[in-house]
Amino acid sequence: GAGVSQSPSNKVTEKGKDVELRCDPISGHTALYWYRQSLGQGLEFLIYFQGNSAPDKSGLPSDRFSAERTGGSVSTLTIQRTQQEDSAVYLCASSLAHGERAQYFGAGTRLSVL
Amino acid sequence: QKEVEQDPGPLSVPEGAIVSLNCTYSNSAFQYFMWYRQYSRKGPELLMYTYSSGNKEDGRFTAQVDKSSKYISLFIRDSQPSDSATYLCAMSRTGNQFYFGTGTSLTVIP
């Protein structure tokens, strides 16, 4: 695609449910990043992938969060047993290679946990 | 202490004004500095990138880095209503993990 695509654009869920957020990066981009943006907070780094590998998972806030990437392309961020504090915009970005400064962002998934 | 501090604003200026946006940081090892623009309900887009200290100009935008003061700035000349957005600074030690400011909301009034 022309840009980074994220789905769904909005997700409302009940506390305790699991959710899956999808990111489809720009074709040919080997690096993929997940961030979380909460109201009044900066972008919080969650995890990055180089190919299908995630060398740095240090940003994941708890073991309820996990992510995978398959085929060096689509990535899924899964949040298990969602809590109200998980409500935020989850942004995905991709770049040609890890360390490449030009990260291209998707529009994000706005998650609301009731 | 946060790695990056940025005044959230909001900042409101008349069309044509010069806008100054700033961030301070605590980690002296940062050497990659970026400014992103984020429109409502959109992802951030990269505006300016600077490595180490100095100035960089691109059209109406100028980025400045003062590593001795741990202070970076973005200047927008001849501001336009289309510049109304949230501006995020970001910085990195290695070009890998980036630390973002909270963003400054800017409104340019016609």
PDB file of C-alpha atoms in Angstrom:
ATOM      1  CA  GLY A   1       0.000   0.000   0.000  1.00  0.00           C
ATOM      2  CA  ALA A   2       0.903   3.639  -0.237  1.00  0.00           C
ATOM      3  CA  GLY A   3       1.230   4.121   3.504  1.00  0.00           C
ATOM      4  CA  VAL A   4       1.088   2.346   6.839  1.00  0.00           C
ATOM      5  CA  SER A   5      -2.360   0.906   7.380  1.00  0.00           C
ATOM      6  CA  GLN A   6      -3.800   0.152  10.809  1.00  0.00           C
ATOM      7  CA  SER A   7      -7.022  -1.593  11.697  1.00  0.00           C
ATOM      8  CA  PRO A   8      -9.410  -1.157  13.261  1.00  0.00           C
ATOM      9  CA  SER A   9      -9.319   2.624  13.415  1.00  0.00           C
ATOM     10  CA  ASN A  10     -11.449   2.525  16.560  1.00  0.00           C
ATOM     11  CA  LYS A  11     -12.021  -0.267  19.063  1.00  0.00           C
ATOM     12  CA  VAL A  12     -14.312  -0.208  22.069  1.00  0.00           C
ATOM     13  CA  THR A  13     -14.048  -3.182  24.383  1.00  0.00           C
ATOM     14  CA  GLU A  14     -15.040  -4.242  27.846  1.00  0.00           C
ATOM     15  CA  LYS A  15     -12.559  -4.571  30.667  1.00  0.00           C
ATOM     16  CA  GLY A  16     -11.128  -8.063  30.761  1.00  0.00           C
ATOM     17  CA  LYS A  17     -11.543  -8.809  27.061  1.00  0.00           C
ATOM     18  CA  ASP A  18      -8.647  -9.471  24.689  1.00  0.00           C
ATOM     19  CA  VAL A  19      -8.026  -7.232  21.676  1.00  0.00           C
ATOM     20  CA  GLU A  20      -5.899  -7.531  18.551  1.00  0.00           C
ATOM     21  CA  LEU A  21      -4.588  -4.515  16.693  1.00  0.00           C
ATOM     22  CA  ARG A  22      -3.212  -4.896  13.195  1.00  0.00           C
ATOM     23  CA  CYS A  23      -0.517  -3.009  11.323  1.00  0.00           C
ATOM     24  CA  ASP A  24       0.280  -3.332   7.640  1.00  0.00           C
ATOM     25  CA  PRO A  25       3.570  -1.509   6.959  1.00  0.00           C
ATOM     26  CA  ILE A  26       4.779   0.102   3.780  1.00  0.00           C
ATOM     27  CA  SER A  27       5.852  -2.558   1.302  1.00  0.00           C
ATOM     28  CA  GLY A  28       9.589  -3.200   1.535  1.00  0.00           C
ATOM     29  CA  HIS A  29      10.022  -1.687   4.980  1.00  0.00           C
ATOM     30  CA  THR A  30      11.863  -4.160   7.158  1.00  0.00           C
ATOM     31  CA  ALA A  31      11.529  -2.326  10.471  1.00  0.00           C
ATOM     32  CA  LEU A  32       8.226  -1.925  12.278  1.00  0.00           C
ATOM     33  CA  TYR A  33       7.487  -0.070  15.513  1.00  0.00           C
ATOM     34  CA  TRP A  34       4.569   0.055  17.925  1.00  0.00           C
ATOM     35  CA  TYR A  35       3.933   3.107  20.106  1.00  0.00           C
ATOM     36  CA  ARG A  36       1.205   4.092  22.526  1.00  0.00           C
ATOM     37  CA  GLN A  37      -0.069   7.664  22.775  1.00  0.00           C
ATOM     38  CA  SER A  38      -2.147   8.585  25.783  1.00  0.00           C
ATOM     39  CA  LEU A  39      -3.814  11.940  26.426  1.00  0.00           C
ATOM     40  CA  GLY A  40      -1.221  14.382  27.696  1.00  0.00           C
ATOM     41  CA  GLN A  41       1.583  11.878  27.200  1.00  0.00           C
ATOM     42  CA  GLY A  42       4.208  11.622  24.525  1.00  0.00           C
ATOM     43  CA  LEU A  43       4.546   8.624  22.284  1.00  0.00           C
ATOM     44  CA  GLU A  44       5.553   5.677  24.431  1.00  0.00           C
ATOM     45  CA  PHE A  45       7.735   3.127  22.656  1.00  0.00           C
ATOM     46  CA  LEU A  46       6.399  -0.412  23.005  1.00  0.00           C
ATOM     47  CA  ILE A  47       8.336  -2.734  20.695  1.00  0.00           C
ATOM     48  CA  TYR A  48      10.119  -2.867  17.379  1.00  0.00           C
ATOM     49  CA  PHE A  49      10.640  -5.584  14.798  1.00  0.00           C
ATOM     50  CA  GLN A  50      13.498  -6.033  12.386  1.00  0.00           C
ATOM     51  CA  GLY A  51      12.079  -8.544   9.964  1.00  0.00           C
ATOM     52  CA  ASN A  52      10.097 -10.989  12.084  1.00  0.00           C
ATOM     53  CA  SER A  53      12.368 -10.635  15.119  1.00  0.00           C
ATOM     54  CA  ALA A  54      11.712  -8.364  18.073  1.00  0.00           C
ATOM     55  CA  PRO A  55      15.147  -7.597  19.582  1.00  0.00           C
ATOM     56  CA  ASP A  56      13.781  -5.027  22.004  1.00  0.00           C
ATOM     57  CA  LYS A  57      10.615  -5.790  23.956  1.00  0.00           C
ATOM     58  CA  SER A  58      11.568  -3.562  26.864  1.00  0.00           C
ATOM     59  CA  GLY A  59       8.774  -1.092  26.247  1.00  0.00           C
ATOM     60  CA  LEU A  60       5.897  -3.529  26.627  1.00  0.00           C
ATOM     61  CA  PRO A  61       4.119  -2.327  29.803  1.00  0.00           C
ATOM     62  CA  SER A  62       3.154  -5.755  31.132  1.00  0.00           C
ATOM     63  CA  ASP A  63       2.961  -9.411  30.207  1.00  0.00           C
ATOM     64  CA  ARG A  64      -0.594  -8.801  29.012  1.00  0.00           C
ATOM     65  CA  PHE A  65       0.933  -7.185  25.941  1.00  0.00           C
ATOM     66  CA  SER A  66       2.452  -9.208  23.132  1.00  0.00           C
ATOM     67  CA  ALA A  67       3.229  -8.660  19.476  1.00  0.00           C
ATOM     68  CA  GLU A  68       4.186 -10.715  16.519  1.00  0.00           C
ATOM     69  CA  ARG A  69       5.111 -10.143  12.924  1.00  0.00           C
ATOM     70  CA  THR A  70       4.826 -12.659  10.153  1.00  0.00           C
ATOM     71  CA  GLY A  71       6.340 -12.780   6.687  1.00  0.00           C
ATOM     72  CA  GLY A  72       8.294  -9.633   7.434  1.00  0.00           C
ATOM     73  CA  SER A  73       5.106  -7.711   6.838  1.00  0.00           C
ATOM     74  CA  VAL A  74       1.900  -7.551   8.896  1.00  0.00           C
ATOM     75  CA  SER A  75       2.191  -7.187  12.656  1.00  0.00           C
ATOM     76  CA  THR A  76      -0.375  -7.796  15.368  1.00  0.00           C
ATOM     77  CA  LEU A  77      -0.324  -6.243  18.829  1.00  0.00           C
ATOM     78  CA  THR A  78      -2.395  -8.253  21.301  1.00  0.00           C
ATOM     79  CA  ILE A  79      -3.584  -6.987  24.658  1.00  0.00           C
ATOM     80  CA  GLN A  80      -5.013  -9.639  26.951  1.00  0.00           C
ATOM     81  CA  ARG A  81      -7.432  -8.980  29.792  1.00  0.00           C
ATOM     82  CA  THR A  82      -7.686  -5.305  28.910  1.00  0.00           C
ATOM     83  CA  GLN A  83      -7.740  -2.721  31.668  1.00  0.00           C
ATOM     84  CA  GLN A  84      -9.087   0.831  31.587  1.00  0.00           C
ATOM     85  CA  GLU A  85      -5.547   2.209  31.706  1.00  0.00           C
ATOM     86  CA  ASP A  86      -4.909   0.500  28.342  1.00  0.00           C
ATOM     87  CA  SER A  87      -7.181   3.081  26.695  1.00  0.00           C
ATOM     88  CA  ALA A  88      -4.992   5.048  24.284  1.00  0.00           C
ATOM     89  CA  VAL A  89      -4.134   5.466  20.629  1.00  0.00           C
ATOM     90  CA  TYR A  90      -1.837   2.708  19.438  1.00  0.00           C
ATOM     91  CA  LEU A  91       0.396   3.862  16.596  1.00  0.00           C
ATOM     92  CA  CYS A  92       2.417   1.736  14.241  1.00  0.00           C
ATOM     93  CA  ALA A  93       5.342   3.008  12.176  1.00  0.00           C
ATOM     94  CA  SER A  94       7.637   1.432   9.637  1.00  0.00           C
ATOM     95  CA  SER A  95      10.998   2.324   8.166  1.00  0.00           C
ATOM     96  CA  LEU A  96      13.255   0.937   5.493  1.00  0.00           C
ATOM     97  CA  ALA A  97      15.591  -0.472   8.116  1.00  0.00           C
ATOM     98  CA  HIS A  98      16.032  -0.277  11.849  1.00  0.00           C
ATOM     99  CA  GLY A  99      17.846   2.911  12.761  1.00  0.00           C
ATOM    100  CA  GLU A 100      16.559   4.643   9.663  1.00  0.00           C
ATOM    101  CA  ARG A 101      15.387   7.968  11.028  1.00  0.00           C
ATOM    102  CA  ALA A 102      12.423   8.333   8.676  1.00  0.00           C
ATOM    103  CA  GLN A 103       9.643   6.448  10.413  1.00  0.00           C
ATOM    104  CA  TYR A 104       6.310   6.555   8.629  1.00  0.00           C
ATOM    105  CA  PHE A 105       3.308   6.364  10.908  1.00  0.00           C
ATOM    106  CA  GLY A 106      -0.159   4.977  10.433  1.00  0.00           C
ATOM    107  CA  ALA A 107      -3.236   6.848  11.655  1.00  0.00           C
ATOM    108  CA  GLY A 108      -3.460   4.658  14.744  1.00  0.00           C
ATOM    109  CA  THR A 109      -6.063   2.545  16.493  1.00  0.00           C
ATOM    110  CA  ARG A 110      -8.035   4.374  19.145  1.00  0.00           C
ATOM    111  CA  LEU A 111      -8.722   1.851  21.918  1.00  0.00           C
ATOM    112  CA  SER A 112     -11.335   2.520  24.563  1.00  0.00           C
ATOM    113  CA  VAL A 113     -11.698   0.067  27.436  1.00  0.00           C
ATOM    114  CA  LEU A 114     -14.979   0.482  29.315  1.00  0.00           C
TER     115      LEU A 114
ATOM    116  CA  GLN B   1      12.385  13.175  35.493  1.00  0.00           C
ATOM    117  CA  LYS B   2      11.157  12.608  31.963  1.00  0.00           C
ATOM    118  CA  GLU B   3      13.754  12.088  29.260  1.00  0.00           C
ATOM    119  CA  VAL B   4      12.147  14.821  27.146  1.00  0.00           C
ATOM    120  CA  GLU B   5      10.127  17.823  28.334  1.00  0.00           C
ATOM    121  CA  GLN B   6       7.862  19.808  26.047  1.00  0.00           C
ATOM    122  CA  ASP B   7       5.369  22.527  26.909  1.00  0.00           C
ATOM    123  CA  PRO B   8       1.948  21.233  25.793  1.00  0.00           C
ATOM    124  CA  GLY B   9       0.610  24.719  25.100  1.00  0.00           C
ATOM    125  CA  PRO B  10      -1.848  25.370  23.610  1.00  0.00           C
ATOM    126  CA  LEU B  11      -0.167  28.033  21.520  1.00  0.00           C
ATOM    127  CA  SER B  12      -2.270  30.400  19.447  1.00  0.00           C
ATOM    128  CA  VAL B  13      -0.738  32.868  16.964  1.00  0.00           C
ATOM    129  CA  PRO B  14      -2.001  35.103  14.147  1.00  0.00           C
ATOM    130  CA  GLU B  15      -1.308  34.132  10.566  1.00  0.00           C
ATOM    131  CA  GLY B  16       2.114  35.313   9.430  1.00  0.00           C
ATOM    132  CA  ALA B  17       3.685  35.193  12.891  1.00  0.00           C
ATOM    133  CA  ILE B  18       6.954  33.452  13.689  1.00  0.00           C
ATOM    134  CA  VAL B  19       6.365  30.425  15.896  1.00  0.00           C
ATOM    135  CA  SER B  20       8.951  29.043  18.300  1.00  0.00           C
ATOM    136  CA  LEU B  21       8.532  25.527  19.689  1.00  0.00           C
ATOM    137  CA  ASN B  22      10.972  24.060  22.187  1.00  0.00           C
ATOM    138  CA  CYS B  23      12.007  20.909  23.995  1.00  0.00           C
ATOM    139  CA  THR B  24      14.511  20.225  26.725  1.00  0.00           C
ATOM    140  CA  TYR B  25      16.074  16.896  27.512  1.00  0.00           C
ATOM    141  CA  SER B  26      18.128  15.289  30.227  1.00  0.00           C
ATOM    142  CA  ASN B  27      20.229  12.665  28.434  1.00  0.00           C
ATOM    143  CA  SER B  28      23.423  14.240  27.139  1.00  0.00           C
ATOM    144  CA  ALA B  29      24.003  11.181  24.942  1.00  0.00           C
ATOM    145  CA  PHE B  30      21.135  12.097  22.615  1.00  0.00           C
ATOM    146  CA  GLN B  31      22.473  13.001  19.198  1.00  0.00           C
ATOM    147  CA  TYR B  32      19.566  12.455  16.817  1.00  0.00           C
ATOM    148  CA  PHE B  33      16.824  15.065  16.994  1.00  0.00           C
ATOM    149  CA  MET B  34      13.558  15.152  15.109  1.00  0.00           C
ATOM    150  CA  TRP B  35      10.406  17.207  14.856  1.00  0.00           C
ATOM    151  CA  TYR B  36       7.106  15.628  13.861  1.00  0.00           C
ATOM    152  CA  ARG B  37       3.803  17.270  12.964  1.00  0.00           C
ATOM    153  CA  GLN B  38       0.574  15.510  13.905  1.00  0.00           C
ATOM    154  CA  TYR B  39      -2.814  16.565  12.630  1.00  0.00           C
ATOM    155  CA  SER B  40      -5.900  15.535  14.563  1.00  0.00           C
ATOM    156  CA  ARG B  41      -6.719  11.843  14.195  1.00  0.00           C
ATOM    157  CA  LYS B  42      -3.612  11.265  12.067  1.00  0.00           C
ATOM    158  CA  GLY B  43      -0.226   9.717  12.693  1.00  0.00           C
ATOM    159  CA  PRO B  44       2.841  11.920  13.163  1.00  0.00           C
ATOM    160  CA  GLU B  45       4.793  12.908  10.047  1.00  0.00           C
ATOM    161  CA  LEU B  46       8.474  13.714  10.067  1.00  0.00           C
ATOM    162  CA  LEU B  47       9.191  17.408   9.498  1.00  0.00           C
ATOM    163  CA  MET B  48      12.839  17.928  10.367  1.00  0.00           C
ATOM    164  CA  TYR B  49      15.803  15.806  11.320  1.00  0.00           C
ATOM    165  CA  THR B  50      19.082  17.021  12.808  1.00  0.00           C
ATOM    166  CA  TYR B  51      22.148  15.093  13.821  1.00  0.00           C
ATOM    167  CA  SER B  52      24.195  16.549  16.694  1.00  0.00           C
ATOM    168  CA  SER B  53      24.281  20.326  17.167  1.00  0.00           C
ATOM    169  CA  GLY B  54      23.562  23.101  14.748  1.00  0.00           C
ATOM    170  CA  ASN B  55      20.828  24.508  12.583  1.00  0.00           C
ATOM    171  CA  LYS B  56      18.886  23.075   9.694  1.00  0.00           C
ATOM    172  CA  GLU B  57      16.545  24.971   7.432  1.00  0.00           C
ATOM    173  CA  ASP B  58      13.822  23.631   5.147  1.00  0.00           C
ATOM    174  CA  GLY B  59      11.543  26.190   3.597  1.00  0.00           C
ATOM    175  CA  ARG B  60       9.672  28.000   6.376  1.00  0.00           C
ATOM    176  CA  PHE B  61      10.994  25.606   9.028  1.00  0.00           C
ATOM    177  CA  THR B  62      14.264  25.899  10.953  1.00  0.00           C
ATOM    178  CA  ALA B  63      15.440  23.377  13.525  1.00  0.00           C
ATOM    179  CA  GLN B  64      18.088  24.286  16.086  1.00  0.00           C
ATOM    180  CA  VAL B  65      19.951  22.036  18.487  1.00  0.00           C
ATOM    181  CA  ASP B  66      21.965  23.343  21.429  1.00  0.00           C
ATOM    182  CA  LYS B  67      23.542  20.302  23.033  1.00  0.00           C
ATOM    183  CA  SER B  68      25.354  22.331  25.679  1.00  0.00           C
ATOM    184  CA  SER B  69      21.994  23.510  27.017  1.00  0.00           C
ATOM    185  CA  LYS B  70      20.141  20.288  26.122  1.00  0.00           C
ATOM    186  CA  TYR B  71      17.614  22.403  24.257  1.00  0.00           C
ATOM    187  CA  ILE B  72      16.109  22.081  20.801  1.00  0.00           C
ATOM    188  CA  SER B  73      13.843  24.447  18.900  1.00  0.00           C
ATOM    189  CA  LEU B  74      11.667  24.503  15.830  1.00  0.00           C
ATOM    190  CA  PHE B  75      10.905  27.853  14.222  1.00  0.00           C
ATOM    191  CA  ILE B  76       8.087  28.327  11.746  1.00  0.00           C
ATOM    192  CA  ARG B  77       8.217  31.521   9.681  1.00  0.00           C
ATOM    193  CA  ASP B  78       5.189  33.112   8.023  1.00  0.00           C
ATOM    194  CA  SER B  79       2.887  30.704   9.829  1.00  0.00           C
ATOM    195  CA  GLN B  80      -0.213  29.544   7.969  1.00  0.00           C
ATOM    196  CA  PRO B  81      -3.559  28.170   9.200  1.00  0.00           C
ATOM    197  CA  SER B  82      -2.499  24.838   7.665  1.00  0.00           C
ATOM    198  CA  ASP B  83       0.341  24.732  10.210  1.00  0.00           C
ATOM    199  CA  SER B  84      -2.259  24.247  12.958  1.00  0.00           C
ATOM    200  CA  ALA B  85      -1.366  20.873  14.451  1.00  0.00           C
ATOM    201  CA  THR B  86       0.452  19.256  17.349  1.00  0.00           C
ATOM    202  CA  TYR B  87       4.239  19.345  17.071  1.00  0.00           C
ATOM    203  CA  LEU B  88       6.235  16.570  18.691  1.00  0.00           C
ATOM    204  CA  CYS B  89       9.944  16.554  19.321  1.00  0.00           C
ATOM    205  CA  ALA B  90      11.797  13.251  19.412  1.00  0.00           C
ATOM    206  CA  MET B  91      15.351  12.285  20.118  1.00  0.00           C
ATOM    207  CA  SER B  92      17.578   9.270  20.227  1.00  0.00           C
ATOM    208  CA  ARG B  93      21.003   8.222  21.390  1.00  0.00           C
ATOM    209  CA  THR B  94      21.680   5.647  18.716  1.00  0.00           C
ATOM    210  CA  GLY B  95      19.040   6.246  16.058  1.00  0.00           C
ATOM    211  CA  ASN B  96      17.198   3.218  17.393  1.00  0.00           C
ATOM    212  CA  GLN B  97      14.816   3.861  20.274  1.00  0.00           C
ATOM    213  CA  PHE B  98      13.249   7.309  20.133  1.00  0.00           C
ATOM    214  CA  TYR B  99      11.996   9.374  23.062  1.00  0.00           C
ATOM    215  CA  PHE B 100       9.127  11.714  22.295  1.00  0.00           C
ATOM    216  CA  GLY B 101       7.905  14.876  23.958  1.00  0.00           C
ATOM    217  CA  THR B 102       4.236  15.232  24.845  1.00  0.00           C
ATOM    218  CA  GLY B 103       3.632  17.584  21.919  1.00  0.00           C
ATOM    219  CA  THR B 104       2.711  21.271  21.649  1.00  0.00           C
ATOM    220  CA  SER B 105      -0.686  22.149  20.217  1.00  0.00           C
ATOM    221  CA  LEU B 106      -0.468  25.071  17.774  1.00  0.00           C
ATOM    222  CA  THR B 107      -3.335  27.057  16.276  1.00  0.00           C
ATOM    223  CA  VAL B 108      -2.663  29.672  13.582  1.00  0.00           C
ATOM    224  CA  ILE B 109      -5.558  32.102  13.370  1.00  0.00           C
ATOM    225  CA  PRO B 110      -6.392  33.531   9.907  1.00  0.00           C
TER     226      PRO B 110
END
